[in-house]
XYZ file of C-alpha atoms in Angstrom:
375
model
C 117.577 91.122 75.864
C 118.389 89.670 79.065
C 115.435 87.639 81.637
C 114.405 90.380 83.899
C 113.249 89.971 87.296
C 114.224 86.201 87.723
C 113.786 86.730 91.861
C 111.909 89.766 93.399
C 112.810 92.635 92.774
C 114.360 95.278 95.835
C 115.018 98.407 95.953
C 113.409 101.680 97.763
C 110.948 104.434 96.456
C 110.499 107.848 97.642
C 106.501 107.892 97.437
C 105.762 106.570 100.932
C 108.332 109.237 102.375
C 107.940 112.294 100.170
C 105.112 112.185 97.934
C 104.319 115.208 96.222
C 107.160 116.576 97.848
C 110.120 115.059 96.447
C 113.357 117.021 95.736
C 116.704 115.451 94.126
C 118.708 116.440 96.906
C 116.040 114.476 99.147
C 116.763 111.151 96.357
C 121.041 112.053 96.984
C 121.256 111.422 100.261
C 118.975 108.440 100.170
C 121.084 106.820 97.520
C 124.105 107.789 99.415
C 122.538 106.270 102.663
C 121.936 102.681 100.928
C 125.668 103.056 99.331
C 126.944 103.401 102.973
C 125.166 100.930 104.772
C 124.910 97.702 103.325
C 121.830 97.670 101.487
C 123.576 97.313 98.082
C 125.170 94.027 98.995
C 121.954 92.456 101.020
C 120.450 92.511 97.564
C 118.584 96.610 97.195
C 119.125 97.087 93.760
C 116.616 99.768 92.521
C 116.621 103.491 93.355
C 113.080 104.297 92.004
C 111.749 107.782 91.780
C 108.118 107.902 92.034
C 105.334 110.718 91.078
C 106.260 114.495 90.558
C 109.851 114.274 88.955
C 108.390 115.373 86.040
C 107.362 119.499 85.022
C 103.730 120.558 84.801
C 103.490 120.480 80.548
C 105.879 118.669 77.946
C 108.234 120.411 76.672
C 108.267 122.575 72.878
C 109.347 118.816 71.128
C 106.426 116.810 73.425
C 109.498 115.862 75.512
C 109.450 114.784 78.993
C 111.159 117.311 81.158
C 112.183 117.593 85.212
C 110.492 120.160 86.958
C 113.023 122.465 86.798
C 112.551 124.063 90.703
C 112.866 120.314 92.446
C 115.483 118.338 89.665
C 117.441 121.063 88.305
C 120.223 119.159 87.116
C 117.542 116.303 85.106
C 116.704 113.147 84.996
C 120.239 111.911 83.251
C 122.620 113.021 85.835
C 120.585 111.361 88.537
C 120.268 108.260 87.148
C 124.140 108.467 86.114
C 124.436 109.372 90.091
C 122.195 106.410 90.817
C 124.679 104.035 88.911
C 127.572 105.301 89.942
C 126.861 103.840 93.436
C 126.133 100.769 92.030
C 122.051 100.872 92.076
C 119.665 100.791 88.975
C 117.583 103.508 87.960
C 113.740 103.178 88.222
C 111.353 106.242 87.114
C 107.854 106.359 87.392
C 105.274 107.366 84.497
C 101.110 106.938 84.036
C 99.001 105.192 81.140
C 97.000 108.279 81.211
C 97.373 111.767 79.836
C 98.515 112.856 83.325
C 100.290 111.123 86.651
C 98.278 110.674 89.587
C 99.014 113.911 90.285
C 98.930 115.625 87.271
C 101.833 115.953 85.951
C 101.806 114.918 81.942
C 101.187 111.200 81.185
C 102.425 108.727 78.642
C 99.050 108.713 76.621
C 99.854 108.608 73.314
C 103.491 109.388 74.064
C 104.249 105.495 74.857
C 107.446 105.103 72.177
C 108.577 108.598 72.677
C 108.629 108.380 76.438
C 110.802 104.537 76.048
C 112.827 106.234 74.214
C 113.727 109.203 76.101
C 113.825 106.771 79.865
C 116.468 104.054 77.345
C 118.516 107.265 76.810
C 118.595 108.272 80.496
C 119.557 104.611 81.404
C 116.408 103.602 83.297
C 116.627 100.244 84.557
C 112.798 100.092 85.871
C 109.517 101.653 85.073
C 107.005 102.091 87.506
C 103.975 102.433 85.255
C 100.345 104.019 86.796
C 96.744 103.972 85.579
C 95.271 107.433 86.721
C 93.271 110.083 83.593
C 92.773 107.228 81.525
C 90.650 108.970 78.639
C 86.862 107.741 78.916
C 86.702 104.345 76.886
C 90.265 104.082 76.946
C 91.470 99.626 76.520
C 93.488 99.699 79.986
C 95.101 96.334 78.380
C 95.908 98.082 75.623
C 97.802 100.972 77.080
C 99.748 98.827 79.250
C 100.784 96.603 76.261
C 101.652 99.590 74.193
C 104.109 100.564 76.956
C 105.336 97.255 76.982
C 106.431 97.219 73.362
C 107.485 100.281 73.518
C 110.133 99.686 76.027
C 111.064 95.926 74.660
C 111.637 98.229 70.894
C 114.242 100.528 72.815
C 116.576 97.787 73.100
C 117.366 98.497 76.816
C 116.568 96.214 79.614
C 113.894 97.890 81.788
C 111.618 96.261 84.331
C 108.036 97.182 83.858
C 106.370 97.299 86.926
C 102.620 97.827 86.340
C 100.656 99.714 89.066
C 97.220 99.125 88.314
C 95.107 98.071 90.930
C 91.664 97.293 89.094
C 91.657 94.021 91.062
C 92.050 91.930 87.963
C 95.792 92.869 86.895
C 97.269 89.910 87.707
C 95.117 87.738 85.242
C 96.935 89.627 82.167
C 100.010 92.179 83.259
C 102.448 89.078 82.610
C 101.295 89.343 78.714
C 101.913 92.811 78.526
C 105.299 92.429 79.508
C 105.121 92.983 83.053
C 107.352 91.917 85.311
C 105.386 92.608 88.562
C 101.926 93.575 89.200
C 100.042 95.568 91.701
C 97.259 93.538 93.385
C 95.202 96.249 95.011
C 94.979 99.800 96.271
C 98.050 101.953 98.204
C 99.423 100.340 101.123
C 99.355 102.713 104.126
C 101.395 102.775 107.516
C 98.853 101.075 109.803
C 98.110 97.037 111.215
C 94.826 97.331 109.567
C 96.691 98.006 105.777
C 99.389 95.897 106.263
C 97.567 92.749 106.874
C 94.773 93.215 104.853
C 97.104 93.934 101.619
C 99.347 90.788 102.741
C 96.650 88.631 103.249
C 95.052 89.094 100.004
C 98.404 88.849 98.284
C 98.846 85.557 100.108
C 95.489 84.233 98.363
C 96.693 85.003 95.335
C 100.000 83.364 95.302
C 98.883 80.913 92.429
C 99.858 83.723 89.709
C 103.500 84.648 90.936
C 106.486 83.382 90.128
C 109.933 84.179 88.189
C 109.784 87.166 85.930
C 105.939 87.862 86.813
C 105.547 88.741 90.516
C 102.461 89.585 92.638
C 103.343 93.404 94.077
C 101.113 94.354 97.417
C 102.735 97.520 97.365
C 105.831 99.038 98.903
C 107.321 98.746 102.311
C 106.168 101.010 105.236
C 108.497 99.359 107.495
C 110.757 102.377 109.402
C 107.619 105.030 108.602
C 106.620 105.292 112.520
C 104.054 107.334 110.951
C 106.026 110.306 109.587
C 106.217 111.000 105.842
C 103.524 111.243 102.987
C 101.958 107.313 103.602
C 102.883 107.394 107.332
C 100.934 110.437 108.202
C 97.381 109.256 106.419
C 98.119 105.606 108.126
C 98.975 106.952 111.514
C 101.941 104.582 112.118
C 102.502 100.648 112.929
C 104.969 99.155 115.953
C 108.036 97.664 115.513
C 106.585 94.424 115.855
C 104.128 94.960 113.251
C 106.981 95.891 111.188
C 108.493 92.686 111.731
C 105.429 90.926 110.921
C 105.129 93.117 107.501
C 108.536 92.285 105.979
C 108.741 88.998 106.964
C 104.943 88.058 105.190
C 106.232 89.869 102.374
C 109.331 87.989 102.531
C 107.437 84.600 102.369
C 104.954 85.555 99.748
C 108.052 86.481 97.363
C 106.716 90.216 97.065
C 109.376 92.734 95.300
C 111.056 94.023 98.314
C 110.512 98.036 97.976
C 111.705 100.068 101.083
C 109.595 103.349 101.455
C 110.516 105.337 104.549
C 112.916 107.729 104.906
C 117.066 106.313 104.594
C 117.981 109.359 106.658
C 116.040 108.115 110.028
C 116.778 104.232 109.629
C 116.395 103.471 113.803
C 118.777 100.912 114.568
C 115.918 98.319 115.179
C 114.440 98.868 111.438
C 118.073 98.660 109.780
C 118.853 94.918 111.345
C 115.479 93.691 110.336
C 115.504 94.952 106.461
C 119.077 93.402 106.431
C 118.663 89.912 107.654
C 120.130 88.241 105.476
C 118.062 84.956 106.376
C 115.139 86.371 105.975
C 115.943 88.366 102.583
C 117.221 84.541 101.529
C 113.948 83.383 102.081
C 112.474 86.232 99.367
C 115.160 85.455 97.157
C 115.466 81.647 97.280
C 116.517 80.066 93.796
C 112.990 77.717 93.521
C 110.908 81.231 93.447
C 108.456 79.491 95.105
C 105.881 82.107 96.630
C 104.532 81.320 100.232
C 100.956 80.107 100.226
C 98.693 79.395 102.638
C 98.919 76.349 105.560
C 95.666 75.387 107.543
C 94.930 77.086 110.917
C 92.270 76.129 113.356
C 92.393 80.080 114.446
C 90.274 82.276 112.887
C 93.180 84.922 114.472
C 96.082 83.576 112.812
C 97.516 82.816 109.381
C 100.237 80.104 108.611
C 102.125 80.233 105.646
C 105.022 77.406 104.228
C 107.648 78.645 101.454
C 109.176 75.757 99.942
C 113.194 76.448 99.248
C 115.332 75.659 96.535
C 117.799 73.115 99.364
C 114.476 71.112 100.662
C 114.144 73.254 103.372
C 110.377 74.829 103.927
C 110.178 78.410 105.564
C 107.117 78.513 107.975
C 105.138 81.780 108.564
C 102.772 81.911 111.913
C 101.110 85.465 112.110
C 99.116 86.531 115.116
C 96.596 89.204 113.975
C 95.146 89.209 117.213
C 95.167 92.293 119.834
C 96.553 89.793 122.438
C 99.193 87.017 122.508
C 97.984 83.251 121.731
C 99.481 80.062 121.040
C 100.189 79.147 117.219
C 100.339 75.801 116.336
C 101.112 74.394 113.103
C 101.752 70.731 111.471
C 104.632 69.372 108.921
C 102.485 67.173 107.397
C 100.358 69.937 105.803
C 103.867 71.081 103.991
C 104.419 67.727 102.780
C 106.457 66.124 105.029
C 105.435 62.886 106.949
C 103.927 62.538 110.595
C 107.440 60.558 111.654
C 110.166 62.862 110.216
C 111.804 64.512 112.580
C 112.395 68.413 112.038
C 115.054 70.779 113.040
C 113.610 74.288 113.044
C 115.334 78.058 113.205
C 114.067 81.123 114.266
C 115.235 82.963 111.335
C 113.883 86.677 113.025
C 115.549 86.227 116.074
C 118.601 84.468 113.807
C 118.506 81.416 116.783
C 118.361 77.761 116.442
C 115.241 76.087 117.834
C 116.238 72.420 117.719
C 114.454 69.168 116.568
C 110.997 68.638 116.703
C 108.344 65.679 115.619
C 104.861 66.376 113.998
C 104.946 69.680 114.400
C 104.638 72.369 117.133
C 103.127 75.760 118.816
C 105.237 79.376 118.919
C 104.032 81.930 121.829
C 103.349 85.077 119.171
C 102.744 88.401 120.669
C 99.631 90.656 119.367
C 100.160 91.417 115.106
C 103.851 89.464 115.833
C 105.602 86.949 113.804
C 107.279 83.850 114.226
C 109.487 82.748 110.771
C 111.040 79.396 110.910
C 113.660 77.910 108.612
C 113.071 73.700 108.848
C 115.031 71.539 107.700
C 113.868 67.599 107.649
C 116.619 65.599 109.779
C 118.009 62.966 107.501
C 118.457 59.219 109.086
């Protein structure tokens, strides 16, 4: 079987969108949206289908089956749809006897279930923890599903969505190739930094083939759809400031709103293709924290596969300040001299010694590219 997940995975998931109310002509035109629009070739490689795909009860063999009122043409032909634009096809599925929203789980069903998702051609599994019977080894049920996939033969990314808080001490050795770190991500400031802050303190235990998930994008919501309508919505700036932290913490790239109402403004910033190189660098370095005399601001440093370091200054103020930051703290010295780019704004910044200070609006961004200048 082939390395999975080398870099971060991307892709898009209907959950923060449609939730509950997801149909497959809904998952059509989404697929055909990415198809037509770039997203394939800036890297979106996963068309995942999240909670509800599934009927109420198994069917007369304990089979999986799509509810036949929302997928009426299955599981197969989507996911041959799905490749036949080029994507992979991700499917979701619970360690418990039913789905977060009670549809039927994989309890006891593990191998069956790998099998049936191998002979659809699923590429990725999005695996939850909700009905877990009373007693029940989490661990265990996430290493059962695991195995289970690895015995099918079939390359599958296994993405596992527990958010117990402790995941990430153990997912990698059930065969996880990403992990959530905490609870659902929802379309406000207050989420957004909270979940990328914490996944910034924990960027010890992610790297290639094991990555640290905070949860999908809300970028584009504007507070419409299933996630954007219990979060209330988030700016365009704050937007900004989401992808790029999740860009420099080496997060699996996930877009969640709805392809069909992609503004303009939301479609350059989830293709720039300097800022998705930064996610997707070869050294699969994740971003970790730089020190910051402002109890206001965060400042993160990626270090890149060329020698360049990617510099993250995040104002989680409600007002605009000054955010200064050092080079010496990534490990260069006081004397080198540093040429810096404004990778969000796609502008060169010029040369600069020690270090500097970026004007950064209220819950903005600045995300610099530097490059030491060689004498």
């Amino acid at each position: 079987m082939a390395q999975l997940a080398i870099k971060p995975p991307m892709g898009w998931n209907h959950w923060n969108t449609f939730g509950w109310s997801v149909t497959e002509t809904d998952i059509y035109e989404c697929v055909d949206y990415l198809a037509d629009n770039g997203f394939r070739e800036a890297g979106y490689e996963f068309v995942t289908i999240d909670d509800c795909w599934m009927a109420g009860e198994r069917g007369p063999n304990g089979e999986l089956m799509a509810d036949p009122k929302t997928f009426p043409h299955g599981m197969k032909a989507l996911g041959d749809y799905i490749h036949s634009k080029g994507f992979k096809f991700g499917i979701y599925e619970d360690g418990g006897v039913r789905t977060c929203a009670g549809r039927p789980g994989s309890y006891g069903h593990e191998r069956e279930d790998a099998a049936q998702f191998a002979s659809w051609g699923v590429d990725f599994l999005k695996y939850d923890f909700c009905y877990v019977p009373a007693g029940a080894d989490g661990k265990l049920l996430f290493r059962r599903m695991g195995q289970a996939l690895r015995e099918t033969g079939r390359d599958i990314v296994f993405s596992a969505c527990w958010s117990g808080g402790e995941c990430h001490e153990w997912a990698r050795t059930a065969g996880a190739h990403m992990w959530r770190l905490s609870g659902d991500i929802f379309d406000n400031w207050k989420s957004i930094s909270a979940t990328g802050y914490h996944a910034l303190d924990m960027s010890r235990y992610s790297g290639p083939m094991g990555w640290n998930d905070p949860d999908m994008l809300v970028a584009g919501l504007f507070g419409e759809g299933y996630v954007g309508r219990i979060g209330g919505g988030s700016t365009l700036e704050e937007y900004t400031t989401h992808f790029a932290l999740w860009c420099i913490l080496s997060a699996p790239l996930f877009l969640g709103h709805d392809l069909r109402k992609t503004t303009p403004e939301i479609k350059e910033l989830l293709l720039n293709p300097e800022m998705i190189a930064i996610n997707q660098d070869d050294a699969c370095i994740p971003g970790w924290d730089l020190p910051c005399l402002d109890e206001f601001c965060r400042i993160a440093a990626k270090p890149l596969a060329n020698g360049d370091i990617a510099i993250l200054l995040v104002n989680g103020d409600d007002c605009p300040r000054w955010v200064g930051y050092s080079f010496e703290s990534c490990g260069w010295s006081p004397s080198d001299k540093i040429f810096a780019r404004d990778v969000i704004r796609r502008e060169d910044i010029g040369v600069l010694d020690c270090g500097g200070s970026c004007y950064v609006p209220s819950h903005g961004c600045k995300l610099l590219r530097c490059t030491r200048v060689k004498s």
